[in-house]
Amino acid sequence: MTGISVAFGGVSALSDVSLTVEPGQVHGLIGPNGAGKTTLFNVACGLVRPDEGRIVWNGSELRRLRPSRLTRLGISRTLQGVGLFRGLTVLENVMVGAHRHAKAGFFSALFAVPTSDKDDARLRARAMTALEELDATGYATRYPDSLPYPVQKRVALARALVADPELLLLDEPASGLGEDEMHELGDLIRTLSGRMSVLLVEHHMDLVMRVCDRITVLDSGEQIAAGTPAEVQANPAVTEAYLGDEVDVATDAAALAAADGREG
Ligand SMILES: Nc1ncnc2c1ncn2[C@@H]1O[C@H](COP(=O)(O)OP(=O)(O)O)[C@@H](O)[C@H]1O
Ligand SMILES: [Mg+2]
């Protein structure tokens, strides 16, 4: 993404932001609340059309990126929060994510139309494999509302993975997770980067610093830093931007100290 600018009703949310997720890398996008992270994420998903700038994917410019075309382009995403279909089981929710590879199966799953049993069986198998990777096969027949929040988040991630994307977009995947779950999520993201690129929007600094190859920092819609985790951490502009966000900084500093204690 190059030179992305977005304004909402005349108020600038992003101003001339550029970011490239390199193949096989985990790219972190951080910044205080209201920095424009979700807006940039939504530009990458086709949910927000930028006023200026270009989005290039696999060598060609995406002029009219629409969310419905994302999966076919090899891009999957999870949104801030969970966003599962309440009326579908866990397995069905994950099957919905697979429509890049499915033909009739997707619709038969949703509407119980008896179409091709073979497609349906293949789709089910793919969905179960994705659930297995997230340690969630045991929840396949449950409905999302009956599950703890962290499990719902895992199901949402399984739904993004079932399409076997080349690029995975994650908006605050660690929100609402405990320390151990966050650590597991970090390990999972590192594993996934072996077969896909990841754009990770997060405000948990310790997670971002641990799993990202490169990091872009936003503040008030402006790109204030970019580089490796070490470079970003050493950048005074970043520390300054986070001073307005004292609660988060305190929490993350405590988490970092705890993590250091464990590892050291
Ligand atoms: N749909 C919208 N309409 C109007 N203003 C918005 C909208 N989405 C975001 N904003 C504004 O854009 C700025 C960036 O928000 P956001 O991208 O959600 O930040 P972040 O995810 O970093 O917390 C904020 O000032 C927010 O109020
Ligand atoms: Mg956000």
Coordinates of C-alpha atoms and ligand atoms in Angstrom, one line a residue:
M1 CA 0.0 0.0 0.0
T2 CA 1.5 3.3 -1.0
G3 CA 0.5 6.9 -0.1
I4 CA -2.8 5.9 1.5
S5 CA -4.9 8.8 2.8
V6 CA -8.4 8.5 4.3
A7 CA -10.7 11.3 5.7
F8 CA -14.0 10.7 7.4
G9 CA -16.3 13.7 7.0
G10 CA -13.4 16.0 6.4
V11 CA -11.4 14.7 9.4
S12 CA -8.2 13.0 8.4
A13 CA -7.9 9.4 9.7
L14 CA -4.8 8.5 7.6
S15 CA -2.4 10.7 5.8
D16 CA 0.1 9.4 3.2
V17 CA 0.8 6.0 4.8
S18 CA 2.8 3.4 3.0
L19 CA 3.3 -0.2 4.1
T20 CA 4.5 -3.4 2.3
V21 CA 4.0 -6.8 3.7
E22 CA 6.8 -8.9 2.3
P23 CA 6.2 -12.6 1.4
G24 CA 6.5 -14.9 4.4
Q25 CA 6.9 -12.0 6.8
V26 CA 4.8 -10.9 9.8
H27 CA 4.3 -7.2 9.6
G28 CA 3.1 -5.4 12.7
L29 CA 0.9 -2.3 12.7
I30 CA 0.9 -0.5 16.0
G31 CA 0.0 2.8 17.5
P32 CA -2.1 4.4 20.2
N33 CA -5.9 4.3 20.2
G34 CA -7.4 6.3 17.3
A35 CA -4.0 6.2 15.4
G36 CA -5.7 4.8 12.3
K37 CA -4.8 1.1 12.5
T38 CA -8.2 -0.3 11.9
T39 CA -8.8 2.2 9.1
L40 CA -5.7 1.1 7.3
F41 CA -6.6 -2.5 8.0
N42 CA -10.1 -1.8 6.5
V43 CA -8.4 -0.3 3.4
A44 CA -6.5 -3.5 3.0
C45 CA -9.8 -5.5 3.2
G46 CA -11.7 -3.3 0.8
L47 CA -14.0 -2.1 3.6
V48 CA -12.8 1.5 3.3
R49 CA -11.9 3.1 0.0
P50 CA -8.9 5.4 0.3
D51 CA -9.2 8.9 -0.9
E52 CA -5.6 8.7 -2.2
G53 CA -3.0 6.0 -2.7
R54 CA -2.5 2.6 -4.4
I55 CA -2.9 -0.9 -3.3
V56 CA -0.7 -3.4 -5.2
W57 CA -1.1 -7.1 -4.6
N58 CA 0.9 -9.8 -6.4
G59 CA 2.2 -7.3 -8.9
S60 CA -1.1 -5.7 -9.9
E61 CA -3.0 -2.7 -8.7
L62 CA -6.3 -3.3 -7.0
R63 CA -8.4 -0.4 -8.1
R64 CA -11.8 -1.5 -6.8
L65 CA -11.0 -3.9 -4.0
R66 CA -14.2 -5.3 -2.6
P67 CA -14.4 -7.5 0.6
S68 CA -16.3 -10.2 -1.4
R69 CA -13.3 -10.6 -3.7
L70 CA -10.7 -10.9 -0.9
T71 CA -10.8 -14.7 -0.5
R72 CA -10.4 -15.2 -4.3
L73 CA -7.3 -13.0 -4.2
G74 CA -5.8 -15.2 -1.6
I75 CA -6.4 -12.8 1.3
S76 CA -8.2 -13.8 4.5
R77 CA -8.9 -11.7 7.6
T78 CA -10.3 -11.7 11.1
L79 CA -11.9 -8.5 12.3
Q80 CA -11.6 -6.7 15.6
G81 CA -13.9 -8.7 17.9
V82 CA -15.2 -12.0 16.7
G83 CA -17.8 -11.8 14.0
L84 CA -19.0 -15.4 13.8
F85 CA -22.5 -16.3 12.6
R86 CA -24.6 -17.0 15.6
G87 CA -27.0 -19.3 13.8
L88 CA -24.3 -21.6 12.4
T89 CA -22.3 -24.2 14.2
V90 CA -18.6 -23.8 14.6
L91 CA -18.0 -26.2 11.8
E92 CA -20.4 -24.4 9.5
N93 CA -18.8 -21.1 10.4
V94 CA -15.4 -22.4 9.3
M95 CA -16.9 -23.9 6.1
V96 CA -18.1 -20.4 5.2
G97 CA -14.5 -19.3 5.1
A98 CA -13.6 -21.8 2.5
H99 CA -15.5 -20.6 -0.5
R100 CA -12.3 -19.9 -2.5
H101 CA -12.0 -23.7 -2.8
A102 CA -15.6 -24.7 -2.7
K103 CA -18.2 -24.8 -5.3
A104 CA -21.7 -25.9 -4.4
G105 CA -20.6 -27.1 -0.9
F106 CA -20.7 -23.6 0.6
F107 CA -24.4 -23.1 -0.3
S108 CA -25.4 -26.6 0.7
A109 CA -23.7 -26.0 4.0
L110 CA -25.6 -22.8 4.5
F111 CA -29.0 -23.7 3.2
A112 CA -29.0 -27.5 3.5
V113 CA -29.6 -27.8 -0.3
P114 CA -28.6 -31.3 -1.3
T115 CA -26.0 -30.5 -4.1
S116 CA -22.8 -32.3 -4.5
D117 CA -22.0 -34.6 -1.6
K118 CA -18.4 -34.8 -2.7
D119 CA -17.9 -31.1 -2.6
D120 CA -19.5 -31.0 0.8
A121 CA -17.4 -33.8 2.2
R122 CA -14.2 -32.1 0.9
L123 CA -15.2 -28.8 2.4
R124 CA -16.0 -30.4 5.8
A125 CA -12.6 -32.1 5.8
R126 CA -10.9 -28.9 5.1
A127 CA -12.8 -27.1 7.8
M128 CA -12.0 -29.9 10.3
T129 CA -8.3 -29.6 9.4
A130 CA -8.4 -25.9 10.1
L131 CA -10.1 -26.5 13.5
E132 CA -7.5 -29.1 14.3
E133 CA -4.7 -26.5 13.8
L134 CA -6.5 -24.3 16.3
D135 CA -7.1 -27.1 18.7
A136 CA -10.8 -26.6 18.4
T137 CA -12.2 -29.8 16.7
G138 CA -14.0 -30.6 20.0
Y139 CA -16.3 -27.6 19.4
A140 CA -17.3 -28.4 15.9
T141 CA -21.0 -29.0 16.6
R142 CA -21.4 -26.1 19.1
Y143 CA -22.9 -22.7 18.5
P144 CA -20.5 -19.7 19.0
D145 CA -22.6 -18.1 21.7
S146 CA -22.1 -21.1 24.0
L147 CA -18.3 -20.9 23.9
P148 CA -15.8 -18.8 25.9
Y149 CA -14.5 -15.7 24.1
P150 CA -11.0 -17.0 23.5
V151 CA -12.4 -20.1 21.8
Q152 CA -14.6 -18.0 19.6
K153 CA -11.5 -16.1 18.6
R154 CA -9.8 -19.3 17.7
V155 CA -12.8 -20.4 15.6
A156 CA -12.7 -17.0 13.8
L157 CA -9.0 -17.6 13.0
A158 CA -9.8 -21.1 11.8
R159 CA -12.4 -19.6 9.4
A160 CA -9.7 -17.3 8.0
L161 CA -7.2 -20.1 7.6
V162 CA -9.5 -22.6 5.9
A163 CA -9.2 -20.7 2.6
D164 CA -5.4 -21.3 2.7
P165 CA -4.6 -17.6 2.1
E166 CA -1.3 -16.1 0.9
L167 CA -1.9 -13.1 3.1
L168 CA -3.6 -13.2 6.5
L169 CA -4.9 -9.9 8.0
L170 CA -5.4 -9.9 11.8
D171 CA -7.0 -7.0 13.6
E172 CA -6.3 -7.2 17.4
P173 CA -6.3 -11.0 17.5
A174 CA -5.0 -10.9 21.1
S175 CA -7.8 -8.7 22.6
G176 CA -9.6 -10.5 25.4
L177 CA -7.0 -13.2 25.7
G178 CA -5.0 -14.2 28.8
E179 CA -1.2 -14.4 29.0
D180 CA -1.0 -18.0 28.1
E181 CA -3.4 -17.8 25.2
M182 CA -1.6 -14.8 23.9
H183 CA 1.7 -16.7 24.0
E184 CA 0.1 -19.6 22.1
L185 CA -1.2 -17.1 19.5
G186 CA 2.3 -15.7 19.1
D187 CA 3.6 -19.2 18.4
L188 CA 0.8 -19.9 16.0
I189 CA 1.4 -16.7 14.0
R190 CA 5.1 -17.6 13.7
T191 CA 4.2 -21.1 12.5
L192 CA 1.7 -19.6 10.0
S193 CA 4.4 -17.3 8.6
G194 CA 6.1 -20.3 7.1
R195 CA 3.3 -20.6 4.6
M196 CA 1.7 -17.1 4.4
S197 CA 2.4 -13.4 5.0
V198 CA 0.7 -11.8 8.0
L199 CA -0.4 -8.2 8.7
L200 CA -0.8 -8.0 12.5
V201 CA -2.7 -5.0 14.0
E202 CA -2.1 -5.2 17.8
H203 CA -1.6 -2.9 20.8
H204 CA 0.0 -5.6 22.9
M205 CA 3.6 -4.5 22.5
D206 CA 5.2 -7.7 23.9
L207 CA 3.3 -9.9 21.3
V208 CA 4.2 -7.5 18.4
M209 CA 7.8 -7.3 19.4
R210 CA 8.1 -11.1 19.7
V211 CA 6.4 -12.2 16.5
C212 CA 7.0 -9.4 13.9
D213 CA 9.7 -9.2 11.3
R214 CA 8.9 -5.6 10.6
I215 CA 6.7 -3.0 12.3
T216 CA 5.0 0.2 11.1
V217 CA 3.9 2.7 13.8
L218 CA 1.0 5.1 13.3
D219 CA 0.0 8.1 15.4
S220 CA -2.9 10.4 14.6
G221 CA -3.1 9.0 11.1
E222 CA 0.6 9.7 10.4
Q223 CA 3.3 7.1 10.0
I224 CA 5.9 8.0 12.6
A225 CA 8.2 5.0 12.4
A226 CA 8.9 1.8 10.6
G227 CA 11.6 -0.9 10.9
T228 CA 12.6 -4.0 12.8
P229 CA 11.2 -4.5 16.4
A230 CA 14.6 -3.4 17.8
E231 CA 14.7 -0.2 15.6
V232 CA 11.1 0.7 16.5
Q233 CA 11.7 0.1 20.2
A234 CA 14.7 2.4 20.2
N235 CA 12.8 5.2 18.4
P236 CA 12.1 8.1 20.7
A237 CA 9.1 9.2 18.6
V238 CA 7.4 5.9 19.3
T239 CA 7.9 6.2 23.1
E240 CA 6.5 9.7 22.9
A241 CA 3.4 8.6 21.0
Y242 CA 2.6 6.0 23.6
L243 CA 2.9 8.5 26.5
G244 CA -0.7 9.5 25.8
D245 CA -1.6 5.9 26.2
E246 CA -0.2 5.4 29.7
V247 CA -2.4 2.6 30.8
D248 CA -1.4 0.4 27.8
V249 CA 2.2 1.2 28.3
A250 CA 2.1 0.3 32.0
T251 CA 0.3 -2.9 31.2
D252 CA 2.7 -3.8 28.4
A253 CA 5.8 -2.9 30.4
A254 CA 4.6 -5.2 33.2
A255 CA 3.9 -8.0 30.7
L256 CA 7.3 -7.5 29.1
A257 CA 9.0 -7.7 32.5
A258 CA 7.1 -10.8 33.3
A259 CA 8.0 -12.4 29.9
D260 CA 11.7 -11.4 30.4
G261 CA 11.6 -13.0 33.9
R262 CA 10.2 -16.2 32.4
E263 CA 12.7 -16.5 29.6
G264 CA 15.7 -15.3 31.5
Ligands
LIG1 N1 -16.3 5.0 10.1 C1 -15.8 6.1 10.6 N2 -16.4 7.3 10.6 C2 -15.8 8.4 11.1 N3 -14.7 8.4 11.8 C3 -14.0 7.2 11.9 C4 -14.5 6.0 11.3 N4 -13.6 5.0 11.6 C5 -12.6 5.6 12.2 N5 -12.8 6.9 12.4 C6 -11.9 7.8 13.1 O1 -10.6 7.7 12.5 C7 -9.6 7.7 13.5 C8 -8.8 6.4 13.4 O2 -9.6 5.3 13.9 P1 -9.2 3.8 13.9 O3 -8.7 3.5 12.6 O4 -10.3 3.0 14.4 O5 -7.9 3.8 15.0 P2 -7.3 2.6 15.7 O6 -7.7 1.3 15.2 O7 -5.8 2.8 15.6 O8 -7.7 2.7 17.2 C9 -10.3 8.0 14.8 O9 -10.2 9.3 15.0 C10 -11.7 7.5 14.6 O10 -12.5 8.2 15.4
MG2 MG -8.6 -0.5 15.9

